mmCIF file of C-alpha atoms in Angstrom:
data_model
loop_
_atom_site.group_PDB
_atom_site.id
_atom_site.type_symbol
_atom_site.label_atom_id
_atom_site.label_comp_id
_atom_site.label_asym_id
_atom_site.label_seq_id
_atom_site.Cartn_x
_atom_site.Cartn_y
_atom_site.Cartn_z
ATOM 1 C CA ASP A 227 121.598 141.094 122.786
ATOM 2 C CA LEU A 228 123.352 138.642 125.038
ATOM 3 C CA ARG A 229 126.708 136.921 124.402
ATOM 4 C CA ILE A 230 126.947 133.387 125.686
ATOM 5 C CA GLN A 231 130.231 131.521 126.042
ATOM 6 C CA ILE A 232 130.231 127.764 125.634
ATOM 7 C CA THR A 233 133.501 125.926 126.263
ATOM 8 C CA GLY A 234 134.325 122.544 124.855
ATOM 9 C CA GLN A 235 137.110 120.427 123.466
ATOM 10 C CA THR A 236 135.978 119.524 119.942
ATOM 11 C CA ALA A 237 134.722 122.753 118.363
ATOM 12 C CA ASP A 238 135.490 126.468 118.270
ATOM 13 C CA GLU A 239 131.875 127.441 117.689
ATOM 14 C CA ALA A 240 128.624 125.749 118.762
ATOM 15 C CA THR A 241 124.858 126.095 118.468
ATOM 16 C CA ALA A 242 122.730 125.577 121.565
ATOM 17 C CA CYS A 243 119.029 125.010 121.847
ATOM 18 C CA GLY A 244 117.322 125.361 125.127
ATOM 19 C CA VAL A 245 115.957 127.878 127.641
ATOM 20 C CA GLN A 246 118.391 130.046 129.534
ATOM 21 C CA GLN A 247 117.737 129.925 133.270
ATOM 22 C CA ARG A 248 119.476 131.590 136.219
ATOM 23 C CA ILE A 249 121.268 129.184 138.570
ATOM 24 C CA HIS A 250 119.675 129.367 142.006
ATOM 25 C CA GLY A 251 121.755 131.326 144.462
ATOM 26 C CA ALA A 252 123.975 132.972 141.810
ATOM 27 C CA SER A 253 123.369 136.441 140.558
ATOM 28 C CA SER A 254 125.201 136.234 137.247
ATOM 29 C CA ASP A 255 125.442 132.545 136.393
ATOM 30 C CA TYR A 256 123.051 130.959 133.957
ATOM 31 C CA THR A 257 122.480 127.490 132.573
ATOM 32 C CA PHE A 258 120.408 125.937 129.810
ATOM 33 C CA VAL A 259 117.364 123.775 130.561
ATOM 34 C CA PRO A 260 115.309 121.900 127.924
ATOM 35 C CA LEU A 261 112.612 123.724 126.064
ATOM 36 C CA PRO A 262 109.298 122.757 127.657
ATOM 37 C CA PRO A 263 106.851 120.534 125.744
ATOM 38 C CA LYS A 264 104.333 122.347 123.529
ATOM 39 C CA LYS A 265 100.908 121.053 122.512
ATOM 40 C CA PHE A 266 100.194 120.408 118.869
ATOM 41 C CA GLY A 267 97.736 118.523 116.681
ATOM 42 C CA TRP A 268 94.145 117.595 117.228
ATOM 43 C CA PHE A 269 94.591 115.013 119.945
ATOM 44 C CA GLY A 270 96.399 117.159 122.519
ATOM 45 C CA LYS A 271 99.811 115.624 121.756
ATOM 46 C CA GLN A 272 102.923 117.296 123.114
ATOM 47 C CA THR A 273 106.380 117.713 121.745
ATOM 48 C CA LYS A 274 109.351 116.196 123.601
ATOM 49 C CA PRO A 275 111.513 118.510 125.779
ATOM 50 C CA LEU A 276 114.296 119.812 123.578
ATOM 51 C CA GLU A 277 117.843 120.481 124.683
ATOM 52 C CA ARG A 278 120.663 120.182 122.193
ATOM 53 C CA LEU A 279 124.201 121.305 121.667
ATOM 54 C CA GLN A 280 125.620 121.117 118.195
ATOM 55 C CA ALA A 281 129.340 121.423 117.389
ATOM 56 C CA ASP A 282 128.985 123.941 114.577
ATOM 57 C CA LYS A 283 127.334 127.315 114.136
ATOM 58 C CA VAL A 284 124.097 127.152 112.131
ATOM 59 C CA THR A 285 121.031 129.287 111.643
ATOM 60 C CA GLN A 286 117.696 128.452 113.240
ATOM 61 C CA GLU A 287 116.315 127.133 109.942
ATOM 62 C CA GLU A 288 119.373 124.937 109.360
ATOM 63 C CA PHE A 289 119.137 123.663 112.957
ATOM 64 C CA ILE A 290 115.506 122.686 112.516
ATOM 65 C CA ASP A 291 116.145 121.054 109.119
ATOM 66 C CA GLN A 292 119.076 119.017 110.471
ATOM 67 C CA TYR A 293 117.009 117.959 113.520
ATOM 68 C CA HIS A 294 114.098 116.876 111.340
ATOM 69 C CA ALA A 295 116.477 115.009 108.949
ATOM 70 C CA GLU A 296 118.013 113.131 111.909
ATOM 71 C CA ASN A 297 114.600 112.176 113.227
ATOM 72 C CA GLN A 298 113.402 111.027 109.804
ATOM 73 C CA GLY A 299 116.598 109.015 109.313
ATOM 74 C CA LEU A 300 116.066 107.283 112.673
ATOM 75 C CA ALA A 301 112.416 106.604 111.809
ATOM 76 C CA TRP A 302 113.390 104.908 108.480
ATOM 77 C CA ILE A 303 116.087 102.875 110.140
ATOM 78 C CA LEU A 304 113.520 101.630 112.686
ATOM 79 C CA ARG A 305 110.965 100.929 109.927
ATOM 80 C CA ILE A 306 113.404 98.907 107.855
ATOM 81 C CA GLY A 307 114.702 97.105 110.944
ATOM 82 C CA SER A 308 111.086 96.255 111.854
ATOM 83 C CA LEU A 309 110.495 94.929 108.360
ATOM 84 C CA ILE A 310 113.538 92.684 108.624
ATOM 85 C CA LEU A 311 112.525 91.423 112.061
ATOM 86 C CA MET A 312 108.901 90.833 110.928
ATOM 87 C CA THR A 313 110.166 88.897 107.844
ATOM 88 C CA MET A 314 112.273 86.693 110.101
ATOM 89 C CA ALA A 315 109.292 86.141 112.403
ATOM 90 C CA PHE A 316 106.963 85.137 109.524
ATOM 91 C CA ASN A 317 109.714 82.885 108.165
ATOM 92 C CA MET A 318 109.768 81.177 111.591
ATOM 93 C CA VAL A 319 105.971 80.902 111.664
ATOM 94 C CA LEU A 320 106.040 79.308 108.214
ATOM 95 C CA SER A 321 108.915 77.015 109.038
ATOM 96 C CA PRO A 322 106.672 73.939 109.558
ATOM 97 C CA LEU A 323 105.635 74.261 105.918
ATOM 98 C CA SER A 324 109.287 74.498 104.979
ATOM 99 C CA VAL A 325 110.016 71.233 106.806
ATOM 100 C CA ALA A 326 107.036 69.626 105.191
ATOM 101 C CA ALA A 327 108.317 70.758 101.784
ATOM 102 C CA ASP A 328 111.579 68.936 102.530
ATOM 103 C CA GLY A 329 109.567 65.718 102.101
ATOM 104 C CA LEU A 330 109.567 66.453 98.353
ATOM 105 C CA MET A 331 113.196 65.361 98.364
ATOM 106 C CA MET A 332 111.985 61.774 98.431
ATOM 107 C CA LEU A 333 110.891 62.181 94.836
ATOM 108 C CA ASN A 334 114.586 62.309 93.863
ATOM 109 C CA TYR A 335 114.719 58.502 94.198
ATOM 110 C CA CYS A 336 112.294 57.974 91.289
ATOM 111 C CA THR A 337 112.424 61.205 89.255
ATOM 112 C CA CYS A 338 116.163 61.983 88.845
ATOM 113 C CA GLY A 339 116.227 65.279 90.756
ATOM 114 C CA LEU A 340 112.649 66.578 90.370
ATOM 115 C CA GLY A 341 112.267 66.523 94.150
ATOM 116 C CA SER A 342 115.121 68.963 94.624
ATOM 117 C CA VAL A 343 113.614 71.356 92.080
ATOM 118 C CA LEU A 344 110.210 71.188 93.726
ATOM 119 C CA ASP A 345 111.705 71.608 97.206
ATOM 120 C CA GLY A 346 113.694 74.623 96.073
ATOM 121 C CA ALA A 347 110.574 76.139 94.498
ATOM 122 C CA ALA A 348 108.539 75.493 97.643
ATOM 123 C CA GLN A 349 111.238 77.087 99.862
ATOM 124 C CA CYS A 350 111.290 80.134 97.529
ATOM 125 C CA VAL A 351 107.489 80.468 97.691
ATOM 126 C CA ILE A 352 107.565 80.170 101.511
ATOM 127 C CA GLY A 353 110.266 82.807 101.836
ATOM 128 C CA THR A 354 108.462 85.150 99.404
ATOM 129 C CA ALA A 355 105.193 84.670 101.303
ATOM 130 C CA ALA A 356 106.935 85.515 104.593
ATOM 131 C CA PHE A 357 108.391 88.703 103.072
ATOM 132 C CA LEU A 358 105.122 89.764 101.481
ATOM 133 C CA LEU A 359 103.175 89.229 104.748
ATOM 134 C CA ALA A 360 105.779 91.287 106.622
ATOM 135 C CA LEU A 361 105.706 94.005 103.912
ATOM 136 C CA VAL A 362 101.912 94.295 104.040
ATOM 137 C CA LEU A 363 101.834 94.455 107.861
ATOM 138 C CA THR A 364 104.723 96.903 108.001
ATOM 139 C CA THR A 365 103.027 99.141 105.443
ATOM 140 C CA ILE A 366 99.742 99.036 107.443
ATOM 141 C CA THR A 367 101.643 99.856 110.654
ATOM 142 C CA ILE A 368 103.446 102.795 109.043
ATOM 143 C CA ALA A 369 100.191 104.016 107.547
ATOM 144 C CA VAL A 370 98.343 103.856 110.899
ATOM 145 C CA ALA A 371 101.205 105.706 112.578
ATOM 146 C CA TRP A 372 101.185 108.332 109.851
ATOM 147 C CA PHE A 373 97.352 108.744 110.054
ATOM 148 C CA THR A 374 97.713 109.199 113.833
ATOM 149 C CA ALA A 375 100.539 111.763 113.512
ATOM 150 C CA ARG A 376 99.000 113.750 110.628
ATOM 151 C CA PRO A 377 95.183 113.249 110.510
ATOM 152 C CA ALA A 378 94.375 116.232 108.289
ATOM 153 C CA ALA A 379 97.023 115.385 105.678
ATOM 154 C CA SER A 380 95.966 111.727 105.839
ATOM 155 C CA LEU A 381 92.307 112.485 105.179
ATOM 156 C CA LEU A 382 93.296 114.789 102.259
ATOM 157 C CA ALA A 383 95.484 112.054 100.798
ATOM 158 C CA VAL A 384 92.680 109.508 101.090
ATOM 159 C CA ALA A 385 90.238 111.911 99.478
ATOM 160 C CA VAL A 386 92.590 112.578 96.594
ATOM 161 C CA THR A 387 93.273 108.894 96.101
ATOM 162 C CA VAL A 388 89.502 108.078 96.107
ATOM 163 C CA GLY A 389 88.905 110.931 93.663
ATOM 164 C CA ILE A 390 91.579 109.659 91.267
ATOM 165 C CA TYR A 391 90.150 106.178 91.526
ATOM 166 C CA VAL A 392 86.609 107.362 90.740
ATOM 167 C CA VAL A 393 87.792 109.398 87.737
ATOM 168 C CA PHE A 394 89.848 106.434 86.505
ATOM 169 C CA MET A 395 86.858 104.070 86.803
ATOM 170 C CA LYS A 396 84.542 106.479 84.984
ATOM 171 C CA THR A 397 87.000 106.895 82.097
ATOM 172 C CA GLN A 398 87.385 103.095 81.908
ATOM 173 C CA LYS A 399 83.615 102.619 81.698
ATOM 174 C CA LYS A 400 83.260 105.269 78.971
ATOM 175 C CA SER A 401 86.072 103.724 76.904
ATOM 176 C CA ALA A 402 84.527 100.251 77.357
ATOM 177 C CA ARG A 403 81.116 101.504 76.134
ATOM 178 C CA GLY A 404 82.640 103.114 73.037
ATOM 179 C CA THR A 405 84.430 99.945 71.911
ATOM 180 C CA PRO A 406 82.321 97.957 69.478
ATOM 181 C CA TYR A 407 82.033 94.262 69.947
ATOM 182 C CA VAL A 408 83.341 92.030 67.174
ATOM 183 C CA SER A 409 80.671 89.703 65.849
ATOM 184 C CA MET A 410 81.764 86.318 64.490
ATOM 185 C CA ALA A 411 78.422 85.590 62.799
ATOM 186 C CA ALA A 412 78.431 85.586 59.011
#
């Protein structure tokens, strides 16, 4: 067992993650260096080097759980930010349609405000279309990234989804065959 002393200004106890290594030229001085990358997955991917100092004392399981939670939080922030940026981009791409829809305002001169209603409806449809396009592409991007990161779980999820769909379709066909048709002939 080895006792390591870490000095700092903000905490009395700390948790360190890294590999202890002797400082060159010193017989009793050590330092921490990042954990080296490790291979994982089917495609020869490697983890990132890990070196971390945390301001409280936690167990290894708590440390890993907190690290994963932080990474997942960052991933979701990036996903939501990407969705917002993609929505703005599609809104800009569809802006010529928005300007063309402003021409509906000319109907106000002969319809007592119908042009404003139609223009508002067209702007709403254009904004909704931009959001739905961004949502579909963001979902596809997240799915492709997830399939790349977890191929076995992805294939299992696809197989289960296809199985549920097949069972659902078979039960729908059976229930449709068992329903008698109503005849209107007398």
